[in-house]
Structures are given as structure tokens and as C-alpha cells.
GROMACS .gro file of C-alpha atoms in nm:
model
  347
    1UNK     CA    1   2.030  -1.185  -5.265
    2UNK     CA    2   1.965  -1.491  -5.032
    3UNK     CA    3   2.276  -1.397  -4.812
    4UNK     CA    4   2.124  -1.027  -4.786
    5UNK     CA    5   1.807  -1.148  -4.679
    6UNK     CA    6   1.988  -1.406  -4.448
    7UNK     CA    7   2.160  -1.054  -4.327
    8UNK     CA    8   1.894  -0.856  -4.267
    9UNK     CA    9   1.697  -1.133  -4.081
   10UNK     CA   10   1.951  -1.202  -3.868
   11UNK     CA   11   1.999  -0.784  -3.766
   12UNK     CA   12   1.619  -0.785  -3.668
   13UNK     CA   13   1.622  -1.082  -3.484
   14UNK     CA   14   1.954  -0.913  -3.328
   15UNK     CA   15   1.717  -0.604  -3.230
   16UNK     CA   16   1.482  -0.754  -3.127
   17UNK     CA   17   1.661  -0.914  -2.874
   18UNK     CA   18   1.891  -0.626  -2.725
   19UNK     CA   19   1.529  -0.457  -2.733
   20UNK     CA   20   1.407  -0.708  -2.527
   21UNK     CA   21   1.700  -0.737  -2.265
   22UNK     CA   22   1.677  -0.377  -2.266
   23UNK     CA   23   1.294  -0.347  -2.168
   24UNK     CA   24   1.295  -0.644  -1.952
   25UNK     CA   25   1.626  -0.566  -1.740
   26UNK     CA   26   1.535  -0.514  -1.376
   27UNK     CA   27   1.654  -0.163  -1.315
   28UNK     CA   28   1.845   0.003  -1.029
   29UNK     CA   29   1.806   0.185  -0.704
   30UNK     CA   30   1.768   0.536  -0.737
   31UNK     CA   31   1.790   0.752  -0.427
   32UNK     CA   32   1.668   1.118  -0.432
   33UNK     CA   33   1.889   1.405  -0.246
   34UNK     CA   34   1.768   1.608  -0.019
   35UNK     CA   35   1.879   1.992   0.109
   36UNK     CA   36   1.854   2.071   0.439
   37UNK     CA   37   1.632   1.974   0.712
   38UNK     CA   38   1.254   2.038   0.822
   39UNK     CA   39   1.130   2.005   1.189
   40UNK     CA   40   0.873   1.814   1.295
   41UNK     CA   41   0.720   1.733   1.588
   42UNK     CA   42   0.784   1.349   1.521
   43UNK     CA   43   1.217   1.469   1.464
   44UNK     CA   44   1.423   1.648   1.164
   45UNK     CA   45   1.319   1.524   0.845
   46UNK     CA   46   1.533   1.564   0.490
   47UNK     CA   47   1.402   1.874   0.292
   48UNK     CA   48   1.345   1.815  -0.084
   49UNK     CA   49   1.285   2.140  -0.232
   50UNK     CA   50   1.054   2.100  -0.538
   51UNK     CA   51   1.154   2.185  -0.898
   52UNK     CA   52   0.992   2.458  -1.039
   53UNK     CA   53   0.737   2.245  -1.265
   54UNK     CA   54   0.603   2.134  -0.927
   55UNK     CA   55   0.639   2.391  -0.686
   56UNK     CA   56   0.406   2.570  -0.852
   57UNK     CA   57   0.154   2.349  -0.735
   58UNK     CA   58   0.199   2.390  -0.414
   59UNK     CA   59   0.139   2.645  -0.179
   60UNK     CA   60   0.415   2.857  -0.002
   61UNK     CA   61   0.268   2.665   0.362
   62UNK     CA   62   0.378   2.327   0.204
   63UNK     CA   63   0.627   2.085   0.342
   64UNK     CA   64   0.810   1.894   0.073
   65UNK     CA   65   1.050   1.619   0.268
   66UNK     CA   66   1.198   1.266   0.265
   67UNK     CA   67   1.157   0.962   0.530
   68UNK     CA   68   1.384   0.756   0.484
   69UNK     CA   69   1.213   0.362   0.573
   70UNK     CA   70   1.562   0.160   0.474
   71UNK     CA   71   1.894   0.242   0.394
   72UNK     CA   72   1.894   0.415   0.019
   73UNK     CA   73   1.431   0.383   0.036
   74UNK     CA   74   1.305   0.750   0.075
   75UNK     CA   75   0.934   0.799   0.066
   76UNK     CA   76   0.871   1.181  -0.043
   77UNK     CA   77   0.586   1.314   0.158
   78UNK     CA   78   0.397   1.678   0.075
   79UNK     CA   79   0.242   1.815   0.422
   80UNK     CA   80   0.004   2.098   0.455
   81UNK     CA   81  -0.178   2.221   0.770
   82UNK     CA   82  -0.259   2.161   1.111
   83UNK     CA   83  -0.495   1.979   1.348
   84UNK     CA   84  -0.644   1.603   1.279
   85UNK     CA   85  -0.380   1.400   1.092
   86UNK     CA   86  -0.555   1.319   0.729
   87UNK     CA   87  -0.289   1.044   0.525
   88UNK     CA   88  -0.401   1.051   0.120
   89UNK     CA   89  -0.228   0.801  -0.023
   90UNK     CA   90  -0.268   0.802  -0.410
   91UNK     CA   91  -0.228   0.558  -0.683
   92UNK     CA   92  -0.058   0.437  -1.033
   93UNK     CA   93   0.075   0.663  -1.226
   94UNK     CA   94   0.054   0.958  -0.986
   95UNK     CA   95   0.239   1.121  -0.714
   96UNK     CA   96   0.088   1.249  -0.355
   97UNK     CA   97   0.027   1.598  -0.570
   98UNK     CA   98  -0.304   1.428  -0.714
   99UNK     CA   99  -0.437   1.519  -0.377
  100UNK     CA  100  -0.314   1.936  -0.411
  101UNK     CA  101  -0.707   2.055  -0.494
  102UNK     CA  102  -0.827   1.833  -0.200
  103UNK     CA  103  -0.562   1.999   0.048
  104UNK     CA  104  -0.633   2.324  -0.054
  105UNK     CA  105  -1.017   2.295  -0.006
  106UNK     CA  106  -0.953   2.120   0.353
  107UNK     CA  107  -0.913   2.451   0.648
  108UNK     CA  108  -0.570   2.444   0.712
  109UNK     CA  109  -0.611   2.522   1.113
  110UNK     CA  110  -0.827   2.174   1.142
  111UNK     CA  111  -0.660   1.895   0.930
  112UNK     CA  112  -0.287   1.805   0.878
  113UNK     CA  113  -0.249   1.683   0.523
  114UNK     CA  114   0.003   1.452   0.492
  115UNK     CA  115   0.045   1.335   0.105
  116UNK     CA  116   0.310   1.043   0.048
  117UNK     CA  117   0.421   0.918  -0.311
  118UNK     CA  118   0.454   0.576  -0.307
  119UNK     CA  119   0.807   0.409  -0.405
  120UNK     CA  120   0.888   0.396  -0.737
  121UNK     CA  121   0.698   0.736  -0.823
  122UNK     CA  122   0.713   1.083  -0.847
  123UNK     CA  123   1.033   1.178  -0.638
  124UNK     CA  124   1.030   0.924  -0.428
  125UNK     CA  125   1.288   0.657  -0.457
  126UNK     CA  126   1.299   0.456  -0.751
  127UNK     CA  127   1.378   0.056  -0.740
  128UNK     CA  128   1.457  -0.236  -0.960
  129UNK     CA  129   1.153  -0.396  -1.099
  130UNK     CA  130   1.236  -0.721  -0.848
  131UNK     CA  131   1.106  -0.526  -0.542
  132UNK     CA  132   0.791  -0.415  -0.643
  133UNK     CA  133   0.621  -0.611  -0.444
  134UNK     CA  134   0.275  -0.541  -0.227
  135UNK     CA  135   0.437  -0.693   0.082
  136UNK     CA  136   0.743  -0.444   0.027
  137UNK     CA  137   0.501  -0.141  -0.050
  138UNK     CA  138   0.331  -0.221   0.276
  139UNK     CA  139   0.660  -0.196   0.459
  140UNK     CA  140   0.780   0.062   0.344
  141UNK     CA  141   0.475   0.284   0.354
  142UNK     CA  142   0.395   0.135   0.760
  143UNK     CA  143   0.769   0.249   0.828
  144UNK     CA  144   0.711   0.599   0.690
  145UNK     CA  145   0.379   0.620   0.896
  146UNK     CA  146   0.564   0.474   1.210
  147UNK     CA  147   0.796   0.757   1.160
  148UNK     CA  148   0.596   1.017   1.159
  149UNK     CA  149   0.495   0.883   1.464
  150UNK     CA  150   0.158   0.981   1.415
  151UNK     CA  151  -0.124   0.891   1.700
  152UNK     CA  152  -0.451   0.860   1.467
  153UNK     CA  153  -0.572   0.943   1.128
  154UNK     CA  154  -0.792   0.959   0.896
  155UNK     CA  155  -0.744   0.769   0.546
  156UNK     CA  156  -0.841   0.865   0.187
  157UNK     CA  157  -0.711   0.588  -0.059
  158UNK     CA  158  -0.748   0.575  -0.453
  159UNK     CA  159  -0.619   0.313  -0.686
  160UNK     CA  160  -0.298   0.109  -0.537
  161UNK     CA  161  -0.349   0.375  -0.258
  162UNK     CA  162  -0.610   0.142  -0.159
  163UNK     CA  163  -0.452  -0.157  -0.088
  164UNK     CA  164  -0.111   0.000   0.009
  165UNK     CA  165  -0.273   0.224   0.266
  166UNK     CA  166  -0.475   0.012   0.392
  167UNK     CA  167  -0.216  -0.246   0.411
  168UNK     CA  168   0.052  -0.009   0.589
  169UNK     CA  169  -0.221   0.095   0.857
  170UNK     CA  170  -0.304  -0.279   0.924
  171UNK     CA  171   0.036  -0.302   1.052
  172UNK     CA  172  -0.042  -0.013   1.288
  173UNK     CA  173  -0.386  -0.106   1.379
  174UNK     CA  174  -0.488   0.168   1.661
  175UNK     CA  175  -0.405   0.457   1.399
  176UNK     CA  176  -0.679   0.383   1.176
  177UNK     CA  177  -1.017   0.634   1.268
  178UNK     CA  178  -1.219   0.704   0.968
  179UNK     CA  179  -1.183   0.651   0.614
  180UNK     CA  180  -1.322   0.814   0.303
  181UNK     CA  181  -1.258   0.511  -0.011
  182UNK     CA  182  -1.207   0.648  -0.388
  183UNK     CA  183  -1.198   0.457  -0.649
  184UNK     CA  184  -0.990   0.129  -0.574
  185UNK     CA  185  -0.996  -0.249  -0.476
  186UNK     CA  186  -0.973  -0.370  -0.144
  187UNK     CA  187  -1.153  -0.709  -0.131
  188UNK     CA  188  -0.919  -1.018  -0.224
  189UNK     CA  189  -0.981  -1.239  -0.481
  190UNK     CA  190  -1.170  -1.514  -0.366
  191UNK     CA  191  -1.158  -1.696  -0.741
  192UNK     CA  192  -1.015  -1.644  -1.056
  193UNK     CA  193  -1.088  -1.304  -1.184
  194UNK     CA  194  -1.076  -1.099  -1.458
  195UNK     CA  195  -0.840  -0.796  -1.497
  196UNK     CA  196  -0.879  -0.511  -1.695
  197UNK     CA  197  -0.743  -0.573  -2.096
  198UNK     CA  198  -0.427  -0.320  -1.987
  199UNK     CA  199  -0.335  -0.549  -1.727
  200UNK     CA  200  -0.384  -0.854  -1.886
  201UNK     CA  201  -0.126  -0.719  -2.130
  202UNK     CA  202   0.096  -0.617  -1.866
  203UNK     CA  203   0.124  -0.936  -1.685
  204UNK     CA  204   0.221  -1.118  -2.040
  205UNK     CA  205   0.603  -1.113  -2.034
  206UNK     CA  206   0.798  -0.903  -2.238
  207UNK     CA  207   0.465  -0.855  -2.428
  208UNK     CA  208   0.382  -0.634  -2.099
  209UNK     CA  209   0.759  -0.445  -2.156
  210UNK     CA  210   0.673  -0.370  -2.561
  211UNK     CA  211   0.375  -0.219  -2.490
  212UNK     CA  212   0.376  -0.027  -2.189
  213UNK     CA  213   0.763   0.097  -2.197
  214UNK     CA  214   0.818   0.080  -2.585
  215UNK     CA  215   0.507   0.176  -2.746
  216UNK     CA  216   0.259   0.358  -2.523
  217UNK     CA  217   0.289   0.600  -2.285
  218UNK     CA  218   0.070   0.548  -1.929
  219UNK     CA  219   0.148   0.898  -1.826
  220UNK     CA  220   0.034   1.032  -2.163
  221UNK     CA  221  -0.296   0.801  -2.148
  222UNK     CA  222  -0.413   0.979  -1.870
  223UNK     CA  223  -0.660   1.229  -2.035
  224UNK     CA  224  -0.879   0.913  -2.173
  225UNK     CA  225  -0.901   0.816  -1.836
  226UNK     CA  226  -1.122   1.117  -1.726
  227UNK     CA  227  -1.451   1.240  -1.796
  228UNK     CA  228  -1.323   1.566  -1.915
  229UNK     CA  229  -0.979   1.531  -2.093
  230UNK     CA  230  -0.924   1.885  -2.017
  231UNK     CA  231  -0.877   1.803  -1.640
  232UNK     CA  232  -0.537   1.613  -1.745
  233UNK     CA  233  -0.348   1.925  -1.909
  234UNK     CA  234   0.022   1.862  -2.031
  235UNK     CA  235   0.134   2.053  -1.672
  236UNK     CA  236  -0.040   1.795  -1.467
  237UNK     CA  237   0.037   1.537  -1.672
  238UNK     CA  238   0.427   1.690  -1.677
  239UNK     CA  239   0.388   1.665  -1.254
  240UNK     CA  240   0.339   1.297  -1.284
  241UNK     CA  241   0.602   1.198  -1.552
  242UNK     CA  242   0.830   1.416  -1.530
  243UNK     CA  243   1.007   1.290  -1.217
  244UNK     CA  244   0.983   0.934  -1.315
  245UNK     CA  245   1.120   0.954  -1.643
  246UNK     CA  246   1.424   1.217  -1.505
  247UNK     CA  247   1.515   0.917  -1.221
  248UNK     CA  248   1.660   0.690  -1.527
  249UNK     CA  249   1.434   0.389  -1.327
  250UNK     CA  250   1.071   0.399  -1.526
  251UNK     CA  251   1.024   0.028  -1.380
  252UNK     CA  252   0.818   0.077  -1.123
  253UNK     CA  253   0.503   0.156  -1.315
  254UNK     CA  254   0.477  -0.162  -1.537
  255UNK     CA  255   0.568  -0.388  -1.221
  256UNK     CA  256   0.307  -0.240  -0.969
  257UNK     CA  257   0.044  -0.313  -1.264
  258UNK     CA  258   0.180  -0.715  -1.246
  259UNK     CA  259   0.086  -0.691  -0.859
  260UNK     CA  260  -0.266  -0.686  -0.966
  261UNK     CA  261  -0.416  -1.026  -0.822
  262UNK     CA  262  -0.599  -1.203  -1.094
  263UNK     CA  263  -0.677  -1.473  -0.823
  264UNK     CA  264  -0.660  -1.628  -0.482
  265UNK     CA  265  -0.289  -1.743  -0.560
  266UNK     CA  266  -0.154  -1.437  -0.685
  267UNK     CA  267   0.152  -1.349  -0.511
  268UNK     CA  268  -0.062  -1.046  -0.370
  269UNK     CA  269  -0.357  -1.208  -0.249
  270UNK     CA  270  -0.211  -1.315   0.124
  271UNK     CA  271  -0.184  -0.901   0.153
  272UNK     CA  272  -0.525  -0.856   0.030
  273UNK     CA  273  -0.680  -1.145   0.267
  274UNK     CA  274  -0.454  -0.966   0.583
  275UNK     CA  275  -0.546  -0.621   0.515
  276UNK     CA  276  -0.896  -0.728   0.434
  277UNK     CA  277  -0.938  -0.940   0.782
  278UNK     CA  278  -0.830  -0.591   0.927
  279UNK     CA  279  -1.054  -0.343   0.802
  280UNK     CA  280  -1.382  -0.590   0.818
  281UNK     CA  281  -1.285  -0.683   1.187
  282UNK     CA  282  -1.284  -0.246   1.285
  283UNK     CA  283  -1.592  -0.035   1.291
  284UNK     CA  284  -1.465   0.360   1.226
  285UNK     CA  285  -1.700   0.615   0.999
  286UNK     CA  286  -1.645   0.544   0.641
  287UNK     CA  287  -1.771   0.736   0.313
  288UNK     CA  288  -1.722   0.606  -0.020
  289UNK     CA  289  -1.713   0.888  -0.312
  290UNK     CA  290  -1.661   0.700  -0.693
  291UNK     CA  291  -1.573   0.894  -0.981
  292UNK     CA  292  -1.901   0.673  -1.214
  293UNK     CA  293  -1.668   0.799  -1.521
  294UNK     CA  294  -1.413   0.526  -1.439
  295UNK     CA  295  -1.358   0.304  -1.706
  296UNK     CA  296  -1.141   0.133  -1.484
  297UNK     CA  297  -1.306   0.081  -1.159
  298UNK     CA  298  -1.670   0.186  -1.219
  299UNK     CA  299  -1.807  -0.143  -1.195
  300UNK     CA  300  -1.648  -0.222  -0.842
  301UNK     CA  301  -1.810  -0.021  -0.699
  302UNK     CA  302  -2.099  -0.268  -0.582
  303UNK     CA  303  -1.802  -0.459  -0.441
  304UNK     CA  304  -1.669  -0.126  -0.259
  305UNK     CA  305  -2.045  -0.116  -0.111
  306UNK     CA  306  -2.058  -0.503   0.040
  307UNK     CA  307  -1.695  -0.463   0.209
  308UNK     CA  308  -1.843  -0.091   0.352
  309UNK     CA  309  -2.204  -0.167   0.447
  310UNK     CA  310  -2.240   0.141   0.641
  311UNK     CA  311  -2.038   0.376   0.469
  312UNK     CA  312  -2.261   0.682   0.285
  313UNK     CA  313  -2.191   0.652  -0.075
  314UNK     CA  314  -2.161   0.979  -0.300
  315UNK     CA  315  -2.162   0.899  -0.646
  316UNK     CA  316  -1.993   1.164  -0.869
  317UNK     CA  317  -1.951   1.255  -1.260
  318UNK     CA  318  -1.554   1.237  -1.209
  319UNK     CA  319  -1.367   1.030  -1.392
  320UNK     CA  320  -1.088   0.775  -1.227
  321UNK     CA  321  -0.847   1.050  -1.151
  322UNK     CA  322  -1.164   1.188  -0.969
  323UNK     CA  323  -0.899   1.426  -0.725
  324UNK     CA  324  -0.867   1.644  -1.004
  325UNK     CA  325  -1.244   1.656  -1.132
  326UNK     CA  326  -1.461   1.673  -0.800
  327UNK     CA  327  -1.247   1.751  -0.497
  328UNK     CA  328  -1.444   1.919  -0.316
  329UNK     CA  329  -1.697   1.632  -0.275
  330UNK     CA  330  -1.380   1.442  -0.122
  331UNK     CA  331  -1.322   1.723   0.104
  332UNK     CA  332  -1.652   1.743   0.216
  333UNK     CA  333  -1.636   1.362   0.286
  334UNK     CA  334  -1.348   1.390   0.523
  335UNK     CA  335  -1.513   1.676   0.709
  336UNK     CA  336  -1.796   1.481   0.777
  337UNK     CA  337  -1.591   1.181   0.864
  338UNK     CA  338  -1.413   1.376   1.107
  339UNK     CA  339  -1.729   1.538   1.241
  340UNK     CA  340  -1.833   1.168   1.360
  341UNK     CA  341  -1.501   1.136   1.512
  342UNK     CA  342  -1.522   1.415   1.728
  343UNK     CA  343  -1.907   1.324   1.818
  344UNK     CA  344  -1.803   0.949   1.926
  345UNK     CA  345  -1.543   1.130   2.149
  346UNK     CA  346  -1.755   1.351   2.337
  347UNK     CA  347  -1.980   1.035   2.387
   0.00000   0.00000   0.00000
């Protein structure tokens, strides 16, 4: 009996760690194919033509395409319109198609919409847990922009949108001309802070792999996130996972959660202080709209309001994923924004 014991024991400690070498491996490069090409006025551009489960989102007027910012890196970018340039950059879990009800409310002869998914998400390219770094993100997504070879814009960032954004266009500091801020972080951490219980948990080795790849789904904990459920059905939630989960490289979700900067010495913070330097030293029209639903973010929004002092703040019943609740107070924001762009240049 003591030798089966002895047995068993030793087969679950066995399990437990190939489970853990299998959670905590670092995952491989995964670069997304392309058909064709699509013409732009910044150069050719790889077409990605979108899977059924998500072209259905998208209008027949869309652009789906690739730019490629280093050899194997492709950042997918949706594009709708034309006129002022408008860059959306969205957050964790998503995909640039969180911005779809936005872009569609926005006329399509006065704003370019140009929606890119951050690495590691939707069909963008996928990479080993290693590189998920801020300073990479920032790279990559300032290489995209530079390749677009866009003139100005104006910025909408949510959730690592924020700081990614924000951080790409302080690397191209004349293209920044307005902003409208969702719910995010921007401001660095000037002492030890406290993260959200999730992220605590995901910055707890191994303990962070268990949970978030073994155990719970983030993609399928979206619904609690909003203040209707219902505005998180299984197709939207589908358009989010689905193209992570088919790439073979889920990594990228649990490590962009461990870039979270908990305080000043956080690997992440000397982004946060450069990008942060940026935007306080630049005065362009800003508007701040805050899903007050977010049981994420809600409280930073007092934070949101000292690094914006002038920005006009509309405070709405939306939830974090606030893109899908209340997008057409977003939409207004931006036309506003842009409305005080165009005044200061007839001044």
C-alpha cells in the first residue's frame, strides 16, 4: 500500500511539473500571412483578408492589412475612411475591432480611422513571452506609425492603448494633435502602488501561469467586466479570442499584465516617466470620456483629471470595455477635438 501511495505521489508531483514547464515555457514567434497587396498613399501594404467570424464586423469600405515593423513582427491594422488621421489604439485582451461602433459612428469623408492590434493579439503577430516588453511595444507600434508615414493625428487610447500609444507617439513628437483618453493609466508610479488583485496574481510566478492560462479564461471574463453583460456576446467575445488561441502563442496576454508597474522600479516605469515628460510638456485639445462602471480603472480617474487639467471630462454609465457600451459619446469627443483643431488653424 505504502509503495502505491509512494507511486501515486510521485505521478502528481510528475504533473505537476510538466504542467508547470508547460505553462511557463516562453513561446514562439508566430507570423501571420498575408494575400495580396493594398495601396496606400504611404506605399503597398500586405492584405490580410479577414475570416468570416470577423469580417462580418466590418464594413465592405474596410482595409484589413499588415506593417511589417521587423523582420517576422507584423502589426495588423483595420482602416476606414478619409480626411483627419484618427489612430485608436486599444487594450488587453482586445483587438483594434473594439473600436468598429466608434468607426462606424465617425463620417467617413472627414476622419481616417486607422485601428492597430497591438503585438501579441488578435491577428497580429504573436511572440514569446520574453519580448513583451513596454519598451518593445513602443517600438514596434512608433515603427508602424512611422510607416504609415502619417503627418498628424488624433489619439484615442484605452487600457495598455494608453501607455503604448502614447509611448509610440512620444517617439514621433510633431504627430501628436488632440487626444480623447478612455479608461487607462498614463501617470508613472511615483511610489509603491497597489495593483489590481488579477494582477497581483499574475505577476506571482507560475502562480500567474495556473491561473490565468490553466484555470480561467480572460477572454471569457469579459462580460463581468461591463455594466451590461449583454454588451460582451459569445461573437464579440469569439472576435477577441478566437485569433489568439488559433496562433498556438496565447503568451502574450499573461505577460503584458506583468508589465503593469507596481512601482517606480518596475521595469516599465522609465517608459511611463518618458512618455509622461512628453505629453505634460505639449498643450493639444484633450477630452477624457470614463466608462464609471469600471471595476478596473474607475477610481483613476481623479488621476486621469490631474495629468489632463484642461481636458472636458464626460463621465459615462459604460463599463471598462466602454467602446462597445457608449460609442457614440467617444465619437462625439473626437469631433469636438477635431473641431478645436481646425479653429487653432484658422487662428
Amino acid at each position: 500500500m505504502k509503495k502505491i501511495l509512494l507511486s501515486i505521489l510521485g505521478i502528481a508531483v510528475l504533473a505537476v511539473a510538466i504542467s508547470s514547464f508547460v505553462l511557463t515555457r516562453d513561446g514562439e514567434l508566430k507570423t501571420p500571412a498575408g494575400e495580396g497587396t493594398i495601396a496606400l498613399e504611404a506605399g503597398n501594404f500586405e492584405a490580410f483578408p479577414l475570416p468570416d467570424y470577423a469580417a462580418k464586423f466590418a464594413g465592405d469600405d474596410y482595409k484589413s492589412y499588415f506593417v511589417e515593423v521587423e523582420t517576422g513582427i507584423k502589426v495588423h491594422v483595420l482602416e476606414v475612411g478619409s480626411g483627419y488621421p484618427v489612430y485608436m489604439q486599444h487594450g488587453l485582451p482586445t483587438n483594434g475591432f473594439l473600436y468598429r461602433k466608434v468607426a462606424n459612428i465617425l463620417p467617413r469623408d472627414q476622419f481616417r480611422v486607422i485601428m492597430p492590434t497591438i503585438v501579441g493579439l488578435g491577428f497580429s503577430s504573436k511572440v514569446p513571452a520574453s519580448q513583451h516588453t513596454l519598451e518593445n511595444h513602443l517600438r514596434w507600434m512608433n515603427a508602424a506609425l512611422k510607416k504609415l508615414a502619417l503627418q498628424d493625428a488624433i489619439f484615442i487610447g484605452h487600457d495598455w492603448g494608453g501607455p503604448i500609444g502614447m509611448g509610440a507617439l512620444a517617439r514621433s513628437p510633431e504627430l501628436l494633435k488632440g487626444a480623447v483618453i478612455l479608461n487607462t493609466v498614463l501617470d508613472s508610479a511615483k511610489e509603491e502602488r497597489d495593483l489590481a488583485a488579477p494582477l497581483v496574481i499574475a505577476n506571482t510566478p507560475v502562480a500567474g501561469e495556473i491561473l490565468f492560462e490553466g484555470l480561467v479564461s480572460i477572454f471569457g471574463q469579459l462580460p463581468s467586466y461591463q455594466a451590461d453583460p449583454a454588451s460582451m456576446p459569445d461573437d464579440i467575445i469569439q472576435l477577441y479570442e478566437k485569433p489568439v488561441r488559433d496562433s498556438g502563442n496565447a503568451k502574450g496576454l499573461l505577460a503584458m499584465m506583468r508589465m503593469s508597474a507596481d512601482g517606480p522600479d518596475h521595469p516599465s516605469s522609465k517608459q511611463y516617466r518618458e512618455f509622461e515628460e512628453y505629453y505634460q510638456g505639449r498643450d493639444f485639445p484633450t477630452e477624457i470620456v470614463w466608462g464609471m462602471q469600471d471595476s478596473i480603472l474607475v477610481k483613476r480617474l481623479s488621476d486621469m483629471k490631474k495629468n489632463f487639467p484642461n481636458a472636458a471630462v464626460t463621465e459615462t454609465q459604460g463599463g471598462h470595455f466602454l467602446q462597445e457600451e457608449t460609442p457614440e459619446e467617444i465619437a462625439a469627443a473626437v469631433q469636438r477635438v477635431h473641431a478645436r483643431i481646425e479653429d487653432a488653424v484658422e487662428e
